Coordinates of C-alpha atoms and ligand atoms in Angstrom, one line a residue:
X1 CA 117.5 149.1 163.7
X2 CA 120.8 150.6 164.6
X3 CA 123.2 147.9 166.8
X4 CA 126.2 148.8 168.0
X5 CA 128.8 146.2 168.6
X6 CA 131.9 146.7 170.9
X7 CA 134.7 144.5 170.3
X8 CA 136.2 144.9 173.4
X9 CA 133.6 144.5 175.3
X10 CA 134.1 140.8 177.5
X11 CA 130.3 140.3 176.5
X12 CA 130.1 137.9 173.7
X13 CA 129.0 139.5 170.3
X14 CA 125.8 137.2 170.1
X15 CA 124.8 138.7 173.5
X16 CA 125.1 142.3 172.7
X17 CA 123.0 142.0 169.5
X18 CA 120.4 139.9 171.8
X19 CA 120.5 142.6 174.3
X20 CA 120.2 145.4 171.9
X21 CA 117.4 143.8 170.1
X22 CA 115.5 143.0 173.6
X23 CA 115.9 146.5 174.6
X24 CA 114.3 147.9 171.5
X25 CA 111.4 145.4 171.8
X26 CA 110.7 146.1 175.3
X27 CA 110.7 149.7 174.9
X28 CA 108.4 149.4 172.0
X29 CA 110.5 150.5 169.2
X30 CA 110.0 147.3 167.4
X31 CA 106.5 146.8 167.5
X32 CA 104.5 143.6 167.5
X33 CA 105.0 142.2 163.9
X34 CA 107.8 144.1 162.8
X35 CA 110.5 142.0 160.9
X36 CA 113.8 141.1 161.8
X37 CA 116.3 141.3 159.2
X38 CA 117.3 138.0 157.6
X39 CA 120.2 136.6 159.5
X40 CA 122.7 137.2 156.7
X41 CA 121.9 140.0 155.8
X42 CA 122.1 141.5 159.8
X43 CA 125.3 139.5 159.9
X44 CA 126.9 141.0 156.9
X45 CA 125.8 144.7 158.1
X46 CA 127.5 144.3 161.4
X47 CA 130.6 142.2 160.0
X48 CA 130.1 139.1 162.1
X49 CA 129.3 135.4 161.0
X50 CA 125.7 134.5 160.3
X51 CA 126.0 132.0 163.6
X52 CA 126.5 135.1 165.5
X53 CA 123.2 136.5 164.6
X54 CA 121.6 132.7 164.6
X55 CA 122.2 132.6 168.6
X56 CA 121.2 136.0 169.2
X57 CA 117.8 135.3 167.2
X58 CA 117.8 131.9 169.1
X59 CA 118.1 133.8 172.5
X60 CA 115.4 136.1 171.6
X61 CA 112.8 133.1 170.6
X62 CA 114.0 131.8 174.0
X63 CA 112.8 134.6 175.8
X64 CA 109.5 134.6 174.1
X65 CA 110.2 138.0 171.8
X66 CA 110.7 136.9 168.5
X67 CA 109.4 134.3 166.3
X68 CA 110.6 132.8 163.6
X69 CA 108.6 131.0 160.3
X70 CA 109.8 129.4 157.4
X71 CA 108.9 131.7 154.9
X72 CA 108.0 134.9 156.8
X73 CA 111.0 135.3 158.5
X74 CA 111.7 136.4 161.6
X75 CA 109.0 138.8 163.6
X76 CA 108.5 140.4 166.7
X77 CA 105.8 138.9 169.0
X78 CA 103.0 140.8 170.9
X79 CA 104.5 141.7 174.5
X80 CA 101.1 142.2 176.6
X81 CA 100.9 145.7 178.3
X82 CA 103.0 146.2 181.1
X83 CA 105.5 144.1 180.8
X84 CA 107.1 147.1 178.4
X85 CA 107.4 148.5 182.1
X86 CA 110.5 146.0 182.2
X87 CA 112.3 148.7 180.1
X88 CA 113.7 150.2 183.2
X89 CA 115.3 147.1 184.3
X90 CA 117.4 146.3 181.5
X91 CA 120.4 147.7 183.2
X92 CA 120.0 143.6 185.2
X93 CA 119.6 141.4 182.5
X94 CA 118.4 138.0 183.5
X95 CA 121.2 135.6 182.8
X96 CA 121.7 134.0 180.0
X97 CA 122.6 130.4 181.6
X98 CA 124.2 128.7 178.1
X99 CA 126.8 131.4 178.1
X100 CA 128.0 130.1 181.9
X101 CA 128.1 126.4 180.5
X102 CA 131.4 124.5 180.6
X103 CA 132.4 122.9 177.1
X104 CA 131.7 119.8 179.1
X105 CA 127.9 120.9 179.4
X106 CA 127.6 122.1 176.0
X107 CA 128.4 118.4 175.2
X108 CA 125.4 117.2 177.3
X109 CA 122.5 117.7 175.2
X110 CA 120.8 114.6 174.6
X111 CA 118.0 113.7 176.9
X112 CA 116.9 110.1 175.7
X113 CA 117.6 108.6 178.7
X114 CA 116.0 110.8 181.2
X115 CA 113.2 111.1 178.4
X116 CA 112.7 107.1 178.5
X117 CA 112.8 107.4 182.3
X118 CA 110.0 110.2 182.6
X119 CA 107.7 107.3 180.5
X120 CA 108.3 104.4 182.9
X121 CA 105.3 105.3 185.6
X122 CA 103.3 106.1 182.9
X123 CA 100.4 103.7 183.0
X124 CA 98.8 104.9 179.9
X125 CA 102.0 104.1 177.7
X126 CA 103.4 101.0 176.8
X127 CA 106.9 101.5 177.2
X128 CA 109.2 98.9 175.1
X129 CA 111.9 101.2 175.6
X130 CA 112.7 100.3 179.1
X131 CA 115.0 97.4 179.3
X132 CA 114.1 96.9 183.1
X133 CA 113.0 94.1 185.4
X134 CA 109.3 93.0 185.8
X135 CA 107.9 94.8 188.6
X136 CA 106.1 91.6 189.3
X137 CA 109.0 89.9 190.3
X138 CA 110.6 92.5 192.9
X139 CA 111.3 90.2 195.9
X140 CA 109.1 92.7 198.4
X141 CA 108.1 90.7 200.9
X142 CA 112.0 89.7 201.7
X143 CA 113.1 93.1 201.4
X144 CA 110.3 94.3 203.4
X145 CA 111.5 91.8 206.5
X146 CA 115.2 92.4 205.5
X147 CA 115.2 96.4 205.7
X148 CA 112.8 96.2 209.0
X149 CA 115.1 94.0 210.7
X150 CA 118.2 96.0 209.7
X151 CA 116.1 99.7 210.4
X152 CA 115.3 97.8 214.3
X153 CA 118.6 96.3 214.6
X154 CA 121.2 98.2 212.6
X155 CA 119.7 102.0 212.4
X156 CA 122.8 103.4 213.5
X157 CA 124.8 101.9 210.7
X158 CA 122.2 102.0 207.8
X159 CA 121.7 105.8 208.2
X160 CA 125.3 106.5 208.5
X161 CA 127.8 107.0 206.2
X162 CA 130.2 104.2 205.0
X163 CA 133.4 103.5 203.0
X164 CA 133.5 105.2 199.8
X165 CA 134.3 101.9 198.3
X166 CA 131.5 100.2 200.0
X167 CA 130.1 98.4 202.6
X168 CA 132.4 95.6 203.0
X169 CA 130.4 92.5 203.2
X170 CA 128.9 93.2 200.6
X171 CA 132.3 93.8 198.6
X172 CA 133.6 90.1 200.2
X173 CA 130.0 88.7 198.4
X174 CA 130.9 90.3 195.3
X175 CA 134.6 89.0 195.5
X176 CA 133.0 85.5 196.2
X177 CA 130.3 85.8 193.5
X178 CA 132.8 86.4 190.9
X179 CA 135.4 83.8 192.2
X180 CA 132.2 81.0 191.4
X181 CA 132.5 82.5 188.0
X182 CA 136.3 82.2 187.3
X183 CA 137.4 85.5 188.4
X184 CA 140.0 86.1 191.3
X185 CA 139.8 89.1 192.9
X186 CA 139.8 90.2 196.4
X187 CA 137.3 92.7 198.2
X188 CA 139.7 95.5 198.1
X189 CA 139.8 95.4 194.6
X190 CA 136.0 96.0 194.2
X191 CA 133.9 98.9 194.8
X192 CA 130.3 99.2 194.9
X193 CA 129.2 101.9 192.6
X194 CA 125.5 103.9 192.4
X195 CA 124.5 101.7 189.1
X196 CA 127.0 100.5 186.7
X197 CA 126.3 103.9 185.0
X198 CA 128.7 105.5 187.6
X199 CA 131.2 103.0 187.0
X200 CA 131.4 104.6 183.5
X201 CA 131.5 107.9 184.3
X202 CA 134.3 107.1 186.4
X203 CA 136.5 105.3 183.6
X204 CA 135.8 108.3 181.8
X205 CA 136.9 110.8 184.1
X206 CA 139.8 108.5 185.0
X207 CA 141.2 107.8 181.6
X208 CA 139.7 110.5 179.4
X209 CA 141.1 113.9 178.0
X210 CA 139.1 115.5 175.2
X211 CA 140.1 114.1 172.0
X212 CA 140.9 111.0 173.3
X213 CA 139.9 108.0 171.3
X214 CA 138.6 105.2 172.7
X215 CA 136.8 102.1 170.9
X216 CA 133.0 101.1 171.3
X217 CA 130.9 98.1 169.4
X218 CA 128.7 99.8 166.7
X219 CA 126.1 99.9 168.3
X220 CA 126.6 100.2 171.7
X221 CA 124.8 101.1 175.0
X222 CA 123.6 104.7 174.6
X223 CA 124.3 105.4 178.4
X224 CA 127.8 104.8 178.1
X225 CA 127.9 106.3 174.5
X226 CA 126.4 109.7 175.8
X227 CA 129.2 109.6 179.1
X228 CA 132.1 109.4 176.5
X229 CA 130.8 112.0 174.5
X230 CA 130.7 114.3 177.3
X231 CA 133.9 113.5 178.0
X232 CA 134.9 114.9 174.3
X233 CA 136.3 111.7 173.4
X234 CA 137.0 110.5 170.1
X235 CA 134.3 107.4 170.1
X236 CA 135.8 105.2 167.3
X237 CA 133.0 102.4 166.3
X238 CA 133.8 98.9 165.6
X239 CA 131.1 96.8 164.3
X240 CA 129.9 93.4 165.0
X241 CA 128.7 90.3 163.4
X242 CA 127.2 87.2 165.0
X243 CA 130.3 86.1 166.8
X244 CA 130.8 89.8 168.3
X245 CA 133.0 92.6 168.2
X246 CA 135.0 92.5 164.4
X247 CA 138.7 91.8 165.4
X248 CA 140.2 92.2 162.2
X249 CA 138.7 95.9 162.1
X250 CA 139.9 96.1 165.6
X251 CA 143.2 95.3 164.9
X252 CA 143.3 97.9 162.2
X253 CA 142.2 101.1 164.5
X254 CA 144.0 99.5 167.7
X255 CA 147.7 100.2 165.6
X256 CA 146.2 103.4 164.0
X257 CA 144.9 105.3 166.8
X258 CA 146.1 104.1 170.0
X259 CA 142.8 104.1 172.3
X260 CA 142.5 104.7 175.8
X261 CA 140.6 101.7 175.9
X262 CA 137.9 99.2 174.6
X263 CA 134.7 99.6 176.0
X264 CA 132.4 96.0 175.4
X265 CA 129.7 94.3 176.3
X266 CA 130.5 90.4 175.1
X267 CA 127.3 88.8 176.5
X268 CA 123.9 89.6 175.4
X269 CA 124.9 93.1 174.1
X270 CA 122.4 96.0 174.4
X271 CA 121.1 96.4 171.9
X272 CA 121.8 93.7 169.2
X273 CA 121.5 91.0 171.9
X274 CA 125.1 89.5 170.4
X275 CA 127.3 86.9 172.5
X276 CA 130.9 87.1 171.8
X277 CA 131.8 83.7 171.2
X278 CA 135.0 82.2 173.0
X279 CA 137.0 82.1 170.3
X280 CA 136.9 86.0 169.8
X281 CA 137.0 86.7 173.2
X282 CA 140.4 85.0 173.5
X283 CA 141.4 87.3 170.2
X284 CA 140.2 90.0 171.7
X285 CA 142.0 89.8 174.8
X286 CA 145.3 89.3 173.0
X287 CA 144.8 92.2 170.6
X288 CA 144.7 94.2 174.3
X289 CA 147.9 92.5 175.0
X290 CA 149.4 93.2 171.9
X291 CA 148.8 96.8 171.8
X292 CA 148.6 97.6 175.5
X293 CA 145.2 98.5 176.0
X294 CA 142.8 98.2 178.3
X295 CA 139.3 96.8 178.4
X296 CA 136.3 98.0 180.1
X297 CA 133.6 95.0 180.1
X298 CA 130.3 96.1 180.7
X299 CA 128.3 93.1 182.0
X300 CA 124.7 93.6 183.4
X301 CA 122.8 90.4 181.8
X302 CA 124.8 87.5 181.6
X303 CA 123.3 86.2 184.6
X304 CA 120.0 86.2 182.7
X305 CA 120.4 83.7 179.7
X306 CA 117.4 81.4 178.9
X307 CA 119.4 78.8 176.8
X308 CA 122.3 76.6 177.2
X309 CA 124.9 77.9 179.9
X310 CA 126.4 81.4 181.6
X311 CA 129.1 82.5 179.4
X312 CA 132.3 83.1 181.2
X313 CA 133.2 87.1 181.7
X314 CA 136.2 88.5 179.6
X315 CA 137.7 89.1 183.0
X316 CA 137.7 85.3 183.8
X317 CA 139.8 84.8 180.8
X318 CA 142.3 87.5 181.2
X319 CA 145.5 86.4 183.1
X320 CA 147.3 89.8 182.6
X321 CA 145.3 92.1 184.6
X322 CA 143.6 94.3 181.7
X323 CA 140.0 94.0 182.1
X324 CA 138.1 96.5 184.4
X325 CA 134.9 94.4 185.2
X326 CA 131.4 96.2 185.6
X327 CA 128.3 94.6 186.6
X328 CA 124.9 95.5 188.1
X329 CA 121.9 94.4 190.5
X330 CA 119.4 96.6 188.1
X331 CA 118.9 93.6 185.7
X332 CA 119.0 90.9 188.1
X333 CA 116.8 92.1 190.8
X334 CA 115.7 96.0 190.4
X335 CA 116.9 99.5 189.3
X336 CA 116.0 102.0 191.9
X337 CA 118.4 100.6 195.0
X338 CA 120.9 102.3 192.1
X339 CA 123.3 99.1 192.8
X340 CA 126.4 98.5 190.4
X341 CA 129.7 97.3 191.4
X342 CA 133.7 97.5 189.5
X343 CA 136.2 94.9 189.9
X344 CA 139.7 96.7 188.7
X345 CA 143.4 95.8 189.2
X346 CA 144.3 97.0 192.7
X347 CA 146.2 100.2 191.1
X348 CA 143.2 101.5 189.5
X349 CA 140.9 100.3 192.2
X350 CA 142.1 103.1 194.3
X351 CA 142.0 105.6 192.0
X352 CA 138.5 104.8 190.9
X353 CA 137.5 105.2 194.9
X354 CA 139.8 108.6 194.9
X355 CA 137.1 109.7 192.0
X356 CA 134.0 108.6 193.3
X357 CA 134.5 110.1 196.9
X358 CA 134.1 113.7 194.8
X359 CA 130.8 112.3 193.3
X360 CA 129.0 111.0 196.0
X361 CA 130.9 109.7 199.0
X362 CA 129.6 106.5 198.9
X363 CA 126.7 104.8 198.0
X364 CA 123.3 104.7 199.8
X365 CA 124.4 103.0 203.3
X366 CA 120.9 100.8 203.5
X367 CA 120.5 99.6 200.2
X368 CA 123.9 98.3 200.6
X369 CA 123.0 96.6 203.8
X370 CA 120.2 95.1 202.5
X371 CA 121.1 93.8 199.0
X372 CA 124.4 92.2 201.0
X373 CA 121.7 90.3 203.4
X374 CA 119.4 89.3 200.3
X375 CA 122.5 88.0 198.8
X376 CA 123.8 86.2 201.7
X377 CA 120.9 84.5 202.3
X378 CA 120.7 83.0 199.2
X379 CA 117.5 84.9 198.1
X380 CA 119.8 86.3 194.9
X381 CA 120.4 82.6 193.7
X382 CA 117.2 81.5 194.1
X383 CA 115.6 84.5 192.4
X384 CA 118.2 84.3 189.6
X385 CA 116.6 80.9 188.9
X386 CA 113.0 82.3 188.9
X387 CA 113.5 85.3 186.4
X388 CA 115.4 83.5 184.0
X389 CA 112.5 81.2 183.6
X390 CA 110.1 84.1 183.5
X391 CA 112.1 86.3 181.1
X392 CA 112.3 83.3 178.8
X393 CA 108.7 83.3 178.6
X394 CA 108.4 86.9 178.0
X395 CA 111.1 86.5 175.5
X396 CA 109.4 83.8 173.7
X397 CA 105.8 85.9 173.9
X398 CA 107.6 89.1 172.0
X399 CA 109.1 86.8 169.3
X400 CA 105.5 85.0 169.0
X401 CA 103.9 88.8 168.7
X402 CA 106.4 89.6 166.2
X403 CA 106.0 86.6 163.9
X404 CA 102.1 87.0 164.0
X405 CA 101.9 90.9 163.6
X406 CA 105.4 91.8 161.9
X407 CA 104.6 93.7 158.2
X408 CA 106.6 92.8 155.3
X409 CA 110.1 93.8 155.7
X410 CA 110.2 94.2 159.2
X411 CA 113.3 91.8 160.4
X412 CA 114.7 91.0 164.2
X413 CA 116.9 89.1 166.1
X414 CA 115.8 86.4 168.7
X415 CA 117.9 87.1 171.8
X416 CA 119.0 84.0 174.0
X417 CA 119.4 86.1 176.8
X418 CA 119.1 89.7 178.1
X419 CA 116.0 91.6 177.6
X420 CA 116.1 93.0 174.2
X421 CA 114.8 92.5 170.5
X422 CA 117.1 94.5 167.9
X423 CA 114.7 94.9 165.3
X424 CA 115.4 96.6 161.1
X425 CA 112.3 98.4 159.6
X426 CA 111.4 97.9 156.4
X427 CA 113.6 99.8 153.7
X428 CA 113.1 103.9 153.6
X429 CA 111.3 103.8 157.0
X430 CA 113.1 105.9 159.6
X431 CA 112.9 105.3 163.2
X432 CA 112.7 108.4 164.7
X433 CA 109.7 109.1 162.4
X434 CA 108.1 106.1 163.4
X435 CA 108.7 106.7 167.3
X436 CA 106.5 110.1 166.5
X437 CA 103.5 108.3 165.3
X438 CA 104.0 105.4 168.0
X439 CA 103.8 107.8 170.8
X440 CA 100.5 108.8 169.7
X441 CA 99.3 105.6 169.7
X442 CA 100.8 105.5 173.1
X443 CA 103.6 103.0 172.8
X444 CA 107.5 103.6 172.4
X445 CA 110.4 101.9 172.0
X446 CA 114.2 103.2 171.3
X447 CA 115.3 104.6 168.0
X448 CA 118.5 103.1 166.8
X449 CA 120.2 106.8 166.2
X450 CA 120.7 106.7 169.9
X451 CA 123.1 103.6 169.6
X452 CA 125.5 105.0 167.2
X453 CA 128.1 107.2 168.2
X454 CA 128.8 108.7 164.7
X455 CA 125.4 108.4 162.8
X456 CA 124.1 105.5 161.2
X457 CA 121.7 103.0 162.2
X458 CA 118.5 105.3 161.6
X459 CA 116.1 102.2 160.3
X460 CA 116.6 100.0 163.8
X461 CA 115.0 100.0 167.0
X462 CA 115.3 98.4 170.5
X463 CA 112.3 96.5 172.0
X464 CA 112.8 95.3 175.2
X465 CA 110.4 92.5 176.3
X466 CA 111.3 92.4 180.2
X467 CA 109.0 94.7 182.2
X468 CA 105.5 93.9 180.9
X469 CA 103.2 91.0 181.3
X470 CA 102.3 89.1 178.1
X471 CA 99.5 90.7 177.1
X472 CA 101.0 94.1 177.1
X473 CA 104.2 93.0 175.0
X474 CA 101.6 92.1 172.4
X475 CA 99.6 95.0 172.7
X476 CA 103.0 97.2 172.8
X477 CA 104.0 95.3 169.4
X478 CA 100.7 96.0 167.9
X479 CA 100.3 99.5 168.6
X480 CA 103.8 100.0 167.0
X481 CA 103.2 98.0 164.4
X482 CA 99.8 100.0 163.7
X483 CA 101.8 103.3 163.5
X484 CA 104.4 101.6 160.9
X485 CA 101.3 100.3 158.9
X486 CA 100.5 104.0 158.6
X487 CA 103.7 104.9 157.3
X488 CA 104.6 102.6 155.1
X489 CA 103.2 100.6 152.1
X490 CA 103.8 97.1 151.9
X491 CA 106.2 95.9 149.3
X492 CA 107.5 92.7 148.3
X493 CA 109.3 91.5 150.8
X494 CA 107.5 89.2 153.7
X495 CA 108.3 89.7 157.5
X496 CA 111.0 87.3 158.4
X497 CA 113.4 86.3 161.3
X498 CA 117.0 87.2 160.8
X499 CA 118.8 84.0 160.2
X500 CA 122.5 83.4 162.1
X501 CA 124.3 84.5 158.8
X502 CA 121.5 87.4 158.2
X503 CA 122.7 89.2 161.7
X504 CA 125.6 90.1 160.0
X505 CA 124.1 93.1 158.0
X506 CA 122.2 94.8 161.3
X507 CA 125.5 95.4 163.0
Ligands
PLP1 C1 125.1 98.0 179.1 C2 124.2 98.9 180.1 N1 125.2 99.0 180.8 C3 124.8 99.6 182.2 C4 123.6 100.1 182.7 C5 123.5 100.9 183.7 O1 122.7 100.0 184.9 P1 122.9 100.7 186.1 O2 121.3 100.6 186.1 O3 123.3 99.8 186.9 O4 123.6 102.3 186.4 C6 122.4 99.5 181.8 C7 121.3 99.9 181.9 O5 120.5 99.9 180.8 C8 122.9 98.9 180.6 O6 122.4 98.5 179.8

């Protein structure tokens, strides 16, 4: 097999190798079943790195021209008669799309969120992976009447463009909503977002250059970790204990790495369910002031408390304008309208608007008008009162299912709010392997590695209880444990709930 490389050509070496082998296969000069040289051997013969040959072989495999088997090496696949005619078209190669990608695109490789969302409407799978509101609680009647009223009376506005920062009456409502929760902010400092996920993306665009450091909790929300990784940031994880972010470790990190910001979920943290104590919040703010580091507070769950009272946000405790506050209607109400918001210090609010205008001009107008109307009629507060009770029942049902069905060595945190149980598998069981078996049993959860930016956390999982009626919660848990039972031989340990102290080793 003769391959000639042109080192002056702008075409990458791996593509030159791929194209020449492709030509040999399609012209049948390399027959089906013939073996290609091992990667190392070909790399040596051509004077290139082994990874160059690996990439060329990967492309050929993706083209359906070769196949690799452990032990048998790489062989040419059978090309059906007729396809060899493509040889005449070889001067025009199909684009190898990856070779055109930006560096940022190459850092977006983890499809876990879209995979989870793909399962959302599958009725044959009980997905305890999705941390979403239950659709049995959607206030459909109210939205039906609000939306049809808006379309009749305000159709010219709700289908037209609106300001990038959002529908002003909704921003006024949000400023009032935050004021009642101790946050002094003006409508002009808040912006409506296409879900708080967009706020994470805007923060990354505004603050992060490749190589910049930022601090996250460990574990942390996977959607944020992916945004920060795509930005090429250096993600520094700080562990949690039962009071939240470990400020002793944070202090060392701040003094050493000068991160751009600290990303934290102080209330009903996703995935651990932990709520940062008031004392810890004060210490965190003090550190932020001392080291001059802004805080990005992500707060989707604080309205969903099932015990005691609502926790004050970091933003409400911040006297020096360091906290950027993100929240969303996705968990309180429903996620499909894609409505979140950010409250930021004035200068930054302007920059965020400028950044958002390049993304999507503004959030869907009808959604904004409808949610504003819903909130202004006092229906959000009413809805929250109802769902707090309903989700507490679901939380207790998951707790009861775990107590009843958990095998020896399986442990979990009982959350006081939010949607998630954070669980630890018996010694030696990997969450990824368990997920593969669980999916065969038509159930799903999120394996813990998704929540760690720098590896670790392979034997934990997140179970969400919010979405299903009680009997399906139990059935989902049962299927996971059935899969687990097939993988794991019970040892001496017995199933148990984590006590407050035992929360520590989990995170
Ligand atoms: C902690 C956290 N932040 C942000 C988001 C994104 O929510 P949204 O639907 O508002 O984009 C989620 C969704 O699961 C979340 O759990």
